[in-house]
Coordinates of C-alpha atoms and ligand atoms in Angstrom, one line a residue:
Chain N
M102 CA -129.4 23.7 -32.4
G103 CA -131.5 24.1 -35.5
F104 CA -130.2 24.2 -38.9
F105 CA -130.8 27.9 -39.6
E106 CA -129.6 29.0 -36.3
E107 CA -126.3 27.2 -36.9
V108 CA -126.0 28.7 -40.4
T109 CA -126.7 32.3 -38.9
L110 CA -124.1 31.6 -36.3
L111 CA -121.6 30.3 -38.8
T112 CA -122.1 33.3 -41.0
K113 CA -121.6 35.7 -38.0
F114 CA -118.5 33.7 -37.2
T115 CA -117.2 34.0 -40.7
F116 CA -117.7 37.8 -40.9
R117 CA -116.0 38.2 -37.5
F118 CA -113.0 36.5 -39.1
F119 CA -112.7 39.1 -41.8
R120 CA -113.3 41.8 -39.1
E121 CA -110.5 40.6 -36.9
L122 CA -108.1 39.6 -39.6
F123 CA -107.1 43.3 -40.4
K124 CA -107.3 44.7 -36.8
P125 CA -104.1 44.9 -34.7
R126 CA -102.7 43.3 -32.8
Y127 CA -101.5 40.7 -35.1
E128 CA -100.8 37.3 -33.6
F129 CA -97.6 36.8 -35.9
N130 CA -96.1 34.1 -33.8
E131 CA -98.9 32.1 -33.1
F132 CA -99.7 32.1 -36.8
V133 CA -96.2 30.7 -37.6
R134 CA -96.4 28.3 -35.0
Q135 CA -99.9 27.0 -36.2
S136 CA -98.6 27.0 -39.8
Y137 CA -95.8 24.8 -38.7
L138 CA -97.9 22.5 -36.9
I139 CA -100.5 22.3 -39.7
G140 CA -98.5 22.3 -42.7
Y141 CA -95.4 20.6 -41.6
K142 CA -96.9 17.7 -39.7
S143 CA -99.4 17.0 -42.5
F144 CA -96.8 16.8 -45.1
P145 CA -95.7 13.1 -44.6
L146 CA -99.4 11.9 -45.0
V147 CA -99.8 14.0 -48.0
A148 CA -96.6 12.9 -49.7
I149 CA -97.6 9.2 -49.3
T150 CA -101.0 9.7 -50.5
G151 CA -99.6 11.6 -53.5
L152 CA -97.1 9.0 -54.5
I153 CA -99.7 6.3 -54.3
L154 CA -102.1 8.3 -56.1
G155 CA -99.6 8.7 -58.8
L156 CA -98.7 5.2 -59.1
V157 CA -102.3 3.8 -59.1
M158 CA -103.6 6.3 -61.5
T159 CA -101.0 5.5 -64.1
I160 CA -101.3 1.8 -63.6
Q161 CA -105.0 1.8 -63.8
S162 CA -105.1 4.0 -66.8
R163 CA -102.6 2.2 -69.0
P164 CA -104.7 -0.8 -70.2
T165 CA -107.4 1.6 -71.3
L166 CA -105.0 3.7 -73.3
A167 CA -103.3 0.7 -74.7
E168 CA -106.6 -0.4 -76.2
F169 CA -106.7 2.7 -78.1
G170 CA -102.9 2.4 -78.9
A171 CA -102.4 5.6 -77.0
V172 CA -99.9 4.7 -74.4
S173 CA -97.7 7.6 -75.0
W174 CA -100.5 9.8 -73.9
L175 CA -100.4 8.3 -70.6
P176 CA -98.3 11.2 -68.9
A177 CA -100.6 13.9 -70.2
M178 CA -103.6 12.0 -69.2
V179 CA -102.5 11.1 -65.8
S180 CA -101.0 14.6 -65.1
V181 CA -104.2 16.5 -66.1
S182 CA -106.6 14.4 -64.0
I183 CA -104.2 14.7 -61.0
V184 CA -103.3 18.5 -61.1
R185 CA -106.9 19.6 -62.1
E186 CA -109.2 17.4 -59.9
L187 CA -107.7 14.3 -58.1
G188 CA -104.7 16.1 -56.3
P189 CA -106.7 19.1 -54.8
T190 CA -109.5 17.2 -53.7
I191 CA -107.7 14.2 -52.3
F192 CA -105.4 16.2 -50.3
A193 CA -108.1 18.5 -49.1
L194 CA -110.0 15.5 -47.8
I195 CA -107.0 14.2 -46.1
F196 CA -106.3 17.5 -44.6
A197 CA -109.9 17.8 -43.5
G198 CA -109.5 14.4 -41.7
K199 CA -106.2 15.1 -40.2
V200 CA -106.1 18.9 -39.2
G201 CA -109.9 19.5 -39.1
S202 CA -110.5 16.8 -36.5
G203 CA -107.5 18.1 -34.6
I204 CA -108.6 21.8 -34.5
G205 CA -112.2 20.8 -33.6
A206 CA -111.0 18.5 -30.7
E207 CA -108.3 21.1 -29.6
L208 CA -110.6 24.1 -29.5
A209 CA -113.5 22.0 -27.9
S210 CA -111.4 21.0 -25.1
M211 CA -109.9 24.4 -24.6
K212 CA -113.6 25.6 -24.2
V213 CA -114.6 22.5 -22.0
T214 CA -111.5 23.5 -19.6
E215 CA -112.4 27.1 -19.5
Q216 CA -109.0 27.8 -21.4
I217 CA -111.1 30.1 -23.8
D218 CA -113.0 31.9 -20.9
A219 CA -109.4 32.3 -19.3
M220 CA -108.2 34.4 -22.3
E221 CA -111.1 36.3 -22.2
V222 CA -111.3 37.5 -18.7
S223 CA -107.5 38.4 -19.0
G224 CA -108.7 40.9 -21.6
M225 CA -107.2 39.1 -24.7
N226 CA -109.2 38.4 -27.6
P227 CA -109.4 34.7 -28.0
Y228 CA -111.0 34.7 -31.4
K229 CA -108.1 36.4 -32.6
Y230 CA -105.4 34.3 -31.0
I231 CA -107.1 31.0 -31.5
V232 CA -109.4 31.2 -34.5
V233 CA -108.0 33.8 -36.8
T234 CA -104.3 32.3 -36.7
R235 CA -105.5 28.8 -37.3
V236 CA -107.9 29.8 -40.2
L237 CA -105.1 31.7 -41.7
A238 CA -102.9 28.8 -41.4
T239 CA -105.0 26.5 -42.9
T240 CA -105.9 28.7 -45.7
L241 CA -102.2 29.2 -46.7
M242 CA -100.7 25.8 -46.0
L243 CA -103.3 23.6 -47.9
P244 CA -102.2 25.2 -51.2
L245 CA -98.7 24.5 -50.5
L246 CA -99.4 20.9 -49.4
V247 CA -101.3 20.5 -52.6
I248 CA -98.6 21.7 -54.7
L249 CA -96.1 19.6 -53.2
G250 CA -98.4 16.5 -53.2
D251 CA -99.0 17.0 -56.8
A252 CA -95.4 17.2 -57.7
I253 CA -94.8 13.9 -55.6
S254 CA -97.8 12.5 -57.4
L255 CA -96.3 13.2 -60.9
Y256 CA -93.1 11.6 -59.7
G257 CA -95.1 8.5 -58.7
A258 CA -96.7 8.4 -62.3
Y259 CA -93.3 8.8 -63.8
I260 CA -92.1 5.7 -61.6
A261 CA -95.2 3.9 -62.7
V262 CA -94.7 4.6 -66.6
N263 CA -91.2 3.0 -66.1
L264 CA -92.7 -0.1 -64.7
K265 CA -93.5 -1.2 -68.2
G266 CA -91.5 0.4 -71.0
S267 CA -89.2 3.2 -70.5
V268 CA -89.5 7.1 -70.7
S269 CA -86.7 9.3 -69.4
F270 CA -87.4 11.6 -66.8
H271 CA -86.8 14.6 -69.0
L272 CA -89.2 13.3 -71.6
F273 CA -91.9 12.5 -69.2
F274 CA -92.0 15.8 -67.5
L275 CA -91.9 17.4 -71.1
Q276 CA -95.0 15.7 -72.0
V277 CA -96.5 16.6 -68.6
F278 CA -96.0 20.3 -69.0
K279 CA -96.9 20.4 -72.5
S280 CA -100.4 18.9 -71.6
L281 CA -100.9 21.1 -68.7
D282 CA -101.8 24.8 -69.6
F283 CA -102.8 27.7 -67.4
S284 CA -106.5 26.9 -67.4
D285 CA -105.8 23.5 -65.9
V286 CA -103.3 24.7 -63.2
F287 CA -104.6 28.1 -62.2
P288 CA -108.4 27.3 -61.1
A289 CA -107.1 24.3 -59.4
F290 CA -104.6 26.3 -57.4
I291 CA -107.2 28.8 -56.4
K292 CA -109.7 26.6 -55.3
T293 CA -107.3 25.2 -52.8
F294 CA -107.3 28.3 -50.7
F295 CA -111.0 28.1 -50.5
F296 CA -110.9 24.5 -49.2
G297 CA -108.3 25.5 -46.7
F298 CA -110.3 28.3 -45.6
A299 CA -113.6 26.2 -45.4
I300 CA -111.9 23.4 -43.4
G301 CA -110.2 25.9 -40.9
L302 CA -113.3 27.9 -40.3
I303 CA -115.5 25.1 -39.9
S304 CA -113.5 23.2 -37.5
C305 CA -112.8 26.3 -35.4
F306 CA -116.4 27.2 -35.3
K307 CA -117.4 23.6 -34.3
G308 CA -114.6 23.6 -31.6
Y309 CA -115.2 27.1 -30.4
N310 CA -118.9 26.6 -30.0
S311 CA -119.0 23.3 -28.6
T312 CA -121.1 22.4 -25.6
N313 CA -121.8 19.3 -23.3
G314 CA -118.3 19.0 -21.9
T315 CA -116.2 15.9 -22.8
E316 CA -118.7 14.3 -24.9
G317 CA -118.7 17.6 -27.0
V318 CA -115.0 17.3 -27.7
G319 CA -115.8 14.0 -29.6
V320 CA -118.8 15.6 -31.4
A321 CA -116.7 18.7 -32.5
A322 CA -114.1 16.6 -34.0
N323 CA -116.3 14.3 -35.7
T324 CA -118.5 17.0 -37.3
S325 CA -115.4 19.0 -38.2
V326 CA -114.3 16.2 -40.6
V327 CA -117.7 15.5 -42.0
L328 CA -118.8 19.2 -42.6
G329 CA -115.1 20.0 -43.7
S330 CA -114.9 17.1 -46.3
L331 CA -118.5 17.9 -47.4
S332 CA -117.5 21.6 -47.9
V333 CA -114.5 20.5 -50.1
F334 CA -116.9 18.7 -52.5
I335 CA -119.4 21.6 -52.6
I336 CA -116.8 24.1 -53.3
D337 CA -115.3 21.9 -55.9
M338 CA -118.6 21.9 -57.6
I339 CA -119.0 25.5 -57.6
A340 CA -115.4 25.9 -58.8
V341 CA -116.0 23.4 -61.7
Q342 CA -119.0 25.5 -62.9
I343 CA -117.1 28.9 -62.7
T344 CA -114.1 27.4 -64.5
S345 CA -116.1 26.0 -67.3
M346 CA -118.0 29.3 -67.8
L347 CA -114.5 31.1 -67.8
Y348 CA -112.4 28.9 -70.1
Chain P
M203 CA -115.4 53.5 1.5
E204 CA -114.8 53.4 -2.1
T205 CA -117.0 50.7 -4.1
V206 CA -114.9 48.8 -6.7
A207 CA -117.5 46.5 -7.9
E208 CA -121.3 46.3 -7.5
I209 CA -124.0 43.9 -8.4
T210 CA -127.6 44.8 -8.2
H211 CA -130.9 42.6 -8.7
L212 CA -128.9 40.0 -10.5
R213 CA -130.9 37.1 -12.0
K214 CA -129.8 34.1 -13.9
S215 CA -131.6 30.9 -15.0
F216 CA -130.2 28.2 -17.1
G217 CA -133.5 27.0 -18.7
T218 CA -135.8 25.9 -15.7
N219 CA -132.8 25.9 -13.4
H220 CA -133.1 29.3 -11.5
V221 CA -129.6 29.7 -10.3
L222 CA -129.4 33.3 -9.1
N223 CA -132.8 35.0 -8.1
D224 CA -131.9 38.4 -6.5
I225 CA -128.3 39.0 -5.7
N226 CA -127.3 42.4 -4.4
L227 CA -123.6 42.9 -3.6
K228 CA -121.0 45.7 -3.2
I229 CA -117.3 45.2 -3.0
N230 CA -115.1 47.8 -1.4
K231 CA -111.7 48.6 -2.2
G232 CA -109.2 46.5 0.0
E233 CA -111.7 44.3 1.1
N234 CA -111.7 40.5 1.3
L235 CA -115.2 39.2 0.8
V236 CA -115.8 35.5 1.3
V237 CA -118.7 33.6 -0.3
L238 CA -120.1 30.4 1.1
G239 CA -122.8 28.3 -0.1
K240 CA -123.7 24.8 -0.9
S241 CA -122.3 23.0 -4.1
G242 CA -124.3 24.2 -7.2
S243 CA -125.7 27.3 -5.4
G244 CA -124.4 29.6 -8.2
K245 CA -121.2 30.9 -6.6
S246 CA -119.1 30.4 -9.7
V247 CA -122.0 31.7 -11.9
L248 CA -121.9 34.9 -9.8
I249 CA -118.5 35.8 -10.4
K250 CA -118.6 34.8 -14.1
C251 CA -121.4 37.3 -14.3
L252 CA -119.3 39.8 -12.8
V253 CA -116.6 39.7 -15.4
G254 CA -119.1 39.3 -18.1
L255 CA -118.4 35.7 -19.2
I256 CA -121.8 34.9 -18.5
E257 CA -124.6 37.4 -19.4
P258 CA -127.4 38.0 -16.8
D259 CA -131.1 37.6 -17.4
E260 CA -131.8 40.8 -15.4
G261 CA -129.8 43.1 -13.1
E262 CA -126.7 45.2 -13.6
I263 CA -123.2 44.9 -12.9
F264 CA -120.8 47.6 -12.2
L265 CA -117.0 47.5 -12.5
F266 CA -115.0 50.4 -11.2
G267 CA -118.3 52.4 -11.6
E268 CA -119.1 51.4 -15.2
N269 CA -122.1 49.5 -16.4
I270 CA -120.6 46.4 -18.1
A271 CA -123.7 45.6 -20.2
G272 CA -123.3 48.7 -22.3
L273 CA -119.5 48.6 -22.8
K274 CA -117.8 47.8 -26.1
T275 CA -115.4 44.8 -26.2
G276 CA -112.3 47.1 -26.2
K277 CA -113.5 49.1 -23.2
L278 CA -114.4 46.0 -21.5
N279 CA -111.2 44.3 -21.9
I280 CA -109.3 47.2 -20.4
L281 CA -111.6 46.8 -17.2
R282 CA -110.8 43.0 -17.3
K283 CA -107.1 43.4 -17.2
K284 CA -107.7 45.2 -13.7
V285 CA -109.5 42.1 -12.6
G286 CA -107.9 38.8 -11.6
F287 CA -109.9 35.5 -12.2
L288 CA -108.7 32.3 -10.7
F289 CA -110.9 29.4 -12.3
Q290 CA -112.2 26.6 -10.1
S291 CA -110.6 24.3 -12.7
A292 CA -107.4 26.6 -12.9
A293 CA -107.8 26.7 -16.8
L294 CA -104.1 26.3 -17.6
Y295 CA -103.4 26.7 -21.2
D296 CA -102.6 23.2 -22.0
S297 CA -100.4 23.9 -25.2
M298 CA -98.0 26.2 -23.2
S299 CA -95.4 25.7 -20.5
V300 CA -96.0 27.2 -17.0
R301 CA -93.6 29.8 -17.9
E302 CA -95.6 30.7 -21.1
N303 CA -98.9 30.4 -19.2
L304 CA -97.6 33.2 -16.7
E305 CA -96.3 35.4 -19.6
F306 CA -99.5 35.3 -21.4
P307 CA -101.2 38.0 -19.3
L308 CA -98.2 40.1 -19.6
R309 CA -97.9 40.2 -23.2
D310 CA -100.0 43.2 -23.9
L311 CA -98.0 45.3 -21.6
K312 CA -95.6 47.8 -23.5
A313 CA -92.7 45.5 -24.6
K314 CA -91.0 44.9 -21.4
P315 CA -87.4 43.8 -21.3
R316 CA -86.8 40.0 -21.1
E317 CA -85.4 40.1 -17.5
E318 CA -88.1 42.1 -16.0
T319 CA -90.7 39.6 -17.5
D320 CA -88.7 36.5 -16.1
A321 CA -88.4 38.2 -12.7
L322 CA -92.2 38.7 -12.5
V323 CA -92.7 35.1 -13.6
I324 CA -90.3 33.9 -10.9
E325 CA -91.7 36.0 -8.2
A326 CA -95.1 34.6 -9.1
L327 CA -94.1 31.2 -8.9
Q328 CA -92.3 31.7 -5.7
N329 CA -95.3 33.1 -4.0
V330 CA -97.0 29.6 -4.7
G331 CA -93.8 27.6 -3.9
L332 CA -93.6 26.4 -7.5
E333 CA -90.5 28.0 -9.0
S334 CA -89.0 24.5 -9.9
A335 CA -92.0 23.6 -12.1
I336 CA -91.3 26.7 -14.4
D337 CA -90.6 24.6 -17.6
K338 CA -93.0 21.9 -17.1
M339 CA -96.2 21.6 -19.1
P340 CA -99.5 21.6 -17.4
S341 CA -100.0 17.9 -18.2
E342 CA -97.1 17.0 -16.0
L343 CA -98.5 18.8 -13.0
S344 CA -100.7 17.5 -10.1
G345 CA -104.2 19.0 -9.5
G346 CA -102.8 21.0 -6.7
M347 CA -99.8 22.2 -8.6
R348 CA -102.1 23.3 -11.5
K349 CA -104.4 25.1 -9.2
R350 CA -101.2 27.1 -7.7
V351 CA -99.9 27.8 -11.1
G352 CA -103.3 29.3 -12.1
L353 CA -103.1 31.3 -8.9
A354 CA -99.7 32.8 -9.8
R355 CA -101.1 33.6 -13.4
T356 CA -104.1 35.3 -11.8
L357 CA -101.9 37.3 -9.4
I358 CA -99.1 38.2 -11.8
L359 CA -100.7 41.5 -13.1
K360 CA -101.4 42.6 -9.3
P361 CA -105.1 43.1 -10.4
E362 CA -107.1 45.6 -8.3
I363 CA -110.0 43.1 -7.9
I364 CA -109.2 39.4 -7.6
L365 CA -111.9 36.7 -7.9
Y366 CA -110.8 33.4 -6.3
D367 CA -113.0 30.4 -7.2
E368 CA -111.8 27.7 -4.2
P369 CA -108.3 28.6 -4.2
T370 CA -107.5 26.0 -1.7
T371 CA -109.6 23.1 -3.0
G372 CA -107.5 20.0 -3.4
L373 CA -104.5 21.1 -1.6
D374 CA -103.2 19.7 1.9
P375 CA -103.8 21.8 5.1
I376 CA -100.1 23.2 5.1
T377 CA -100.3 24.4 1.5
S378 CA -103.8 25.8 2.1
R379 CA -102.8 27.9 4.9
E380 CA -100.0 29.1 2.9
I381 CA -102.4 30.1 0.1
S382 CA -104.7 31.9 2.5
Q383 CA -101.8 33.8 3.9
L384 CA -100.8 34.8 0.2
I385 CA -104.2 36.1 -0.3
L386 CA -103.9 38.1 2.7
N387 CA -100.5 39.5 1.6
M388 CA -102.1 40.4 -1.7
Q389 CA -104.7 42.5 0.2
K390 CA -102.0 44.1 2.4
K391 CA -99.4 44.7 -0.1
Y392 CA -101.5 46.0 -3.0
N393 CA -104.9 46.9 -1.4
T394 CA -106.7 44.6 -3.7
A395 CA -110.4 43.7 -3.4
S396 CA -111.3 40.2 -3.5
I397 CA -114.1 37.7 -3.6
I398 CA -113.1 34.5 -2.3
I399 CA -115.3 31.4 -3.0
T400 CA -114.4 28.6 -0.6
H401 CA -115.6 25.4 1.3
D402 CA -112.5 25.8 3.3
I403 CA -113.6 27.2 6.5
E404 CA -110.0 27.8 7.8
C405 CA -109.3 29.8 4.7
A406 CA -112.4 31.9 5.2
R407 CA -111.5 32.5 8.9
I408 CA -108.0 33.7 7.9
T409 CA -108.9 35.8 4.8
A410 CA -112.5 37.2 5.6
N411 CA -113.3 40.8 6.2
R412 CA -117.0 40.0 5.5
V413 CA -118.7 36.8 4.6
I414 CA -121.8 36.2 2.7
I415 CA -123.9 32.9 2.4
I416 CA -125.9 32.3 -0.9
K417 CA -128.8 30.1 -0.8
E418 CA -131.7 29.7 -3.3
G419 CA -130.2 32.4 -5.4
I420 CA -130.2 35.1 -2.9
V421 CA -127.7 36.5 0.0
L422 CA -129.2 34.6 2.9
A423 CA -126.7 36.2 5.4
E424 CA -123.8 38.7 5.6
G425 CA -121.5 39.7 8.3
T426 CA -118.0 39.3 9.7
F427 CA -116.6 35.7 10.0
K428 CA -117.5 35.8 13.8
E429 CA -121.0 37.2 13.6
I430 CA -121.9 34.4 10.8
S431 CA -120.4 31.6 12.5
E432 CA -122.3 32.3 15.5
S433 CA -125.5 32.8 13.7
K434 CA -128.7 31.8 15.2
D435 CA -129.8 29.9 12.0
E436 CA -128.9 26.4 12.5
W437 CA -128.4 25.7 8.7
I438 CA -125.6 28.4 8.6
R439 CA -123.9 27.5 11.7
S440 CA -123.6 23.9 10.1
F441 CA -121.1 25.2 7.6
F442 CA -118.8 25.7 10.4
N443 CA -118.5 22.4 11.8
Ligands
LIG183 N1 -123.0 27.1 -18.5 C1 -123.9 26.7 -17.8 N2 -125.1 26.0 -18.4 C2 -126.1 25.5 -17.8 N3 -126.0 25.3 -16.5 C3 -125.1 25.8 -15.8 C4 -124.0 26.5 -16.4 N4 -123.1 27.0 -15.5 C5 -123.6 26.6 -14.3 N5 -124.8 25.9 -14.6 C6 -125.7 25.5 -13.4 O1 -125.7 26.5 -12.5 C7 -125.8 26.0 -11.1 C8 -124.7 26.7 -10.2 O2 -123.6 26.5 -10.7 P1 -122.3 26.9 -10.0 O3 -121.0 26.3 -10.8 O4 -122.2 28.3 -9.9 O5 -122.2 26.3 -8.7 P2 -121.1 26.5 -7.5 O6 -122.0 27.2 -6.4 O7 -120.0 27.2 -8.0 O8 -120.8 25.1 -7.0 P3 -119.6 24.4 -6.5 O9 -119.4 24.7 -5.1 O10 -119.6 22.8 -6.8 O11 -118.4 25.1 -7.4 C9 -125.6 24.5 -11.2 O12 -126.8 24.0 -11.2 C10 -125.0 24.3 -12.7 O13 -125.7 23.2 -13.3
LIG184 MG1 -118.1 26.6 -8.4

């Protein structure tokens, strides 16, 4: 398939999402089930990565700050980097790897084994049941995971700060919250919805339109991850531009 | 006789692979039509065109008198609910148990009481002799069991037209005969019209009111089972030995 053809199809696929989103019937149960699968099952991975991210960032930043005699800035610096940029991006990439590949492969195999056709001939709307629920779930679950991941990261940072020297829990988080203002937190939070949406939409698109039988399942899983991750960076770049214009 | 589905001048190619060239077909209410043809002759493609899963290159398809090409999705879906489709691959929903697979086609009906749905599901499974598998996942079933669950799912809505794609393939002779009998029962009980694609001559003999043979994208021969099996054409007769 040519590049432009693919873009046209993806655009149509996206419009269809918004068209079907507001039309009954609402597949609420399936949405809840997908949210559970997508959110709850990715949480351990996000938690571990988050903890390590906080630890490593803090340990790595300490020598640089020490050179300037600014170790007391450690909580502030680490929290701003994590909440603004690293947290959302890294968790989104992990999400693209775990959830995106899963959706891509699952939908592609449903396609290959004619399950999507079977829904269609029974007079159901497979797009609504399969795609809308999953895209909605990724859009809403990723921000939640990022908030939790950020919190765990900051806790990791607190542990790392206390590896050398000692800062009380209270003081650490006082410094963290003093250094974070609305313009750090809000744009970072908003962009995660777009990350989640893009990852869900792209992997559904790749799975739903997969061809070439079983081979296509692997291809769909693979391209879902690659394009999902790429879209995270592209959206991030756009978000940075917009944020820097606004604040 | 009332025609429930009609195909006129149907043509379908995939690239240079000309699968169907000029198919003309009528299916009457309460009639079992058996379709015979070599593997790859386009039998599955034919019934997929009939329900709008595959778009024909040329020709027209009428379901219950309506040309499906011009229909909006909503309208088409209403018609599709009156048509049952047994996929050659069974096409069970992998993420759902057997019970949920059977409940899926029922979910759009006006909120039925739990007991009524359960009774329908159990009845459908009894028909195919699988009530013990109700809480199994499709991955736990054998090929023949999957096929039978697919059949139960197809029949649960008591559709007016049923399209069977090789209902007895992969089943032992005894179960095959039971399934053929079930197809016959559906016809008798609900006056359904069916298209039965099969390579199983015994099944064709039991179920057919009319038989057609597809070759090179056209209907090569048409008649009762007896007429076709005693055809003068050597090639056609060779299906029956
Ligand atoms: N989606 C598709 N894309 C491309 N070619 C297809 C597609 N579906 C079917 N074909 C081709 O159409 C031809 C007829 O396929 P079909 O599945 O209808 O055969 P069949 O008569 O059902 O055979 P069998 O008895 O083995 O099931 C085959 O040559 C197949 O390769
Ligand atoms: Mg076939």
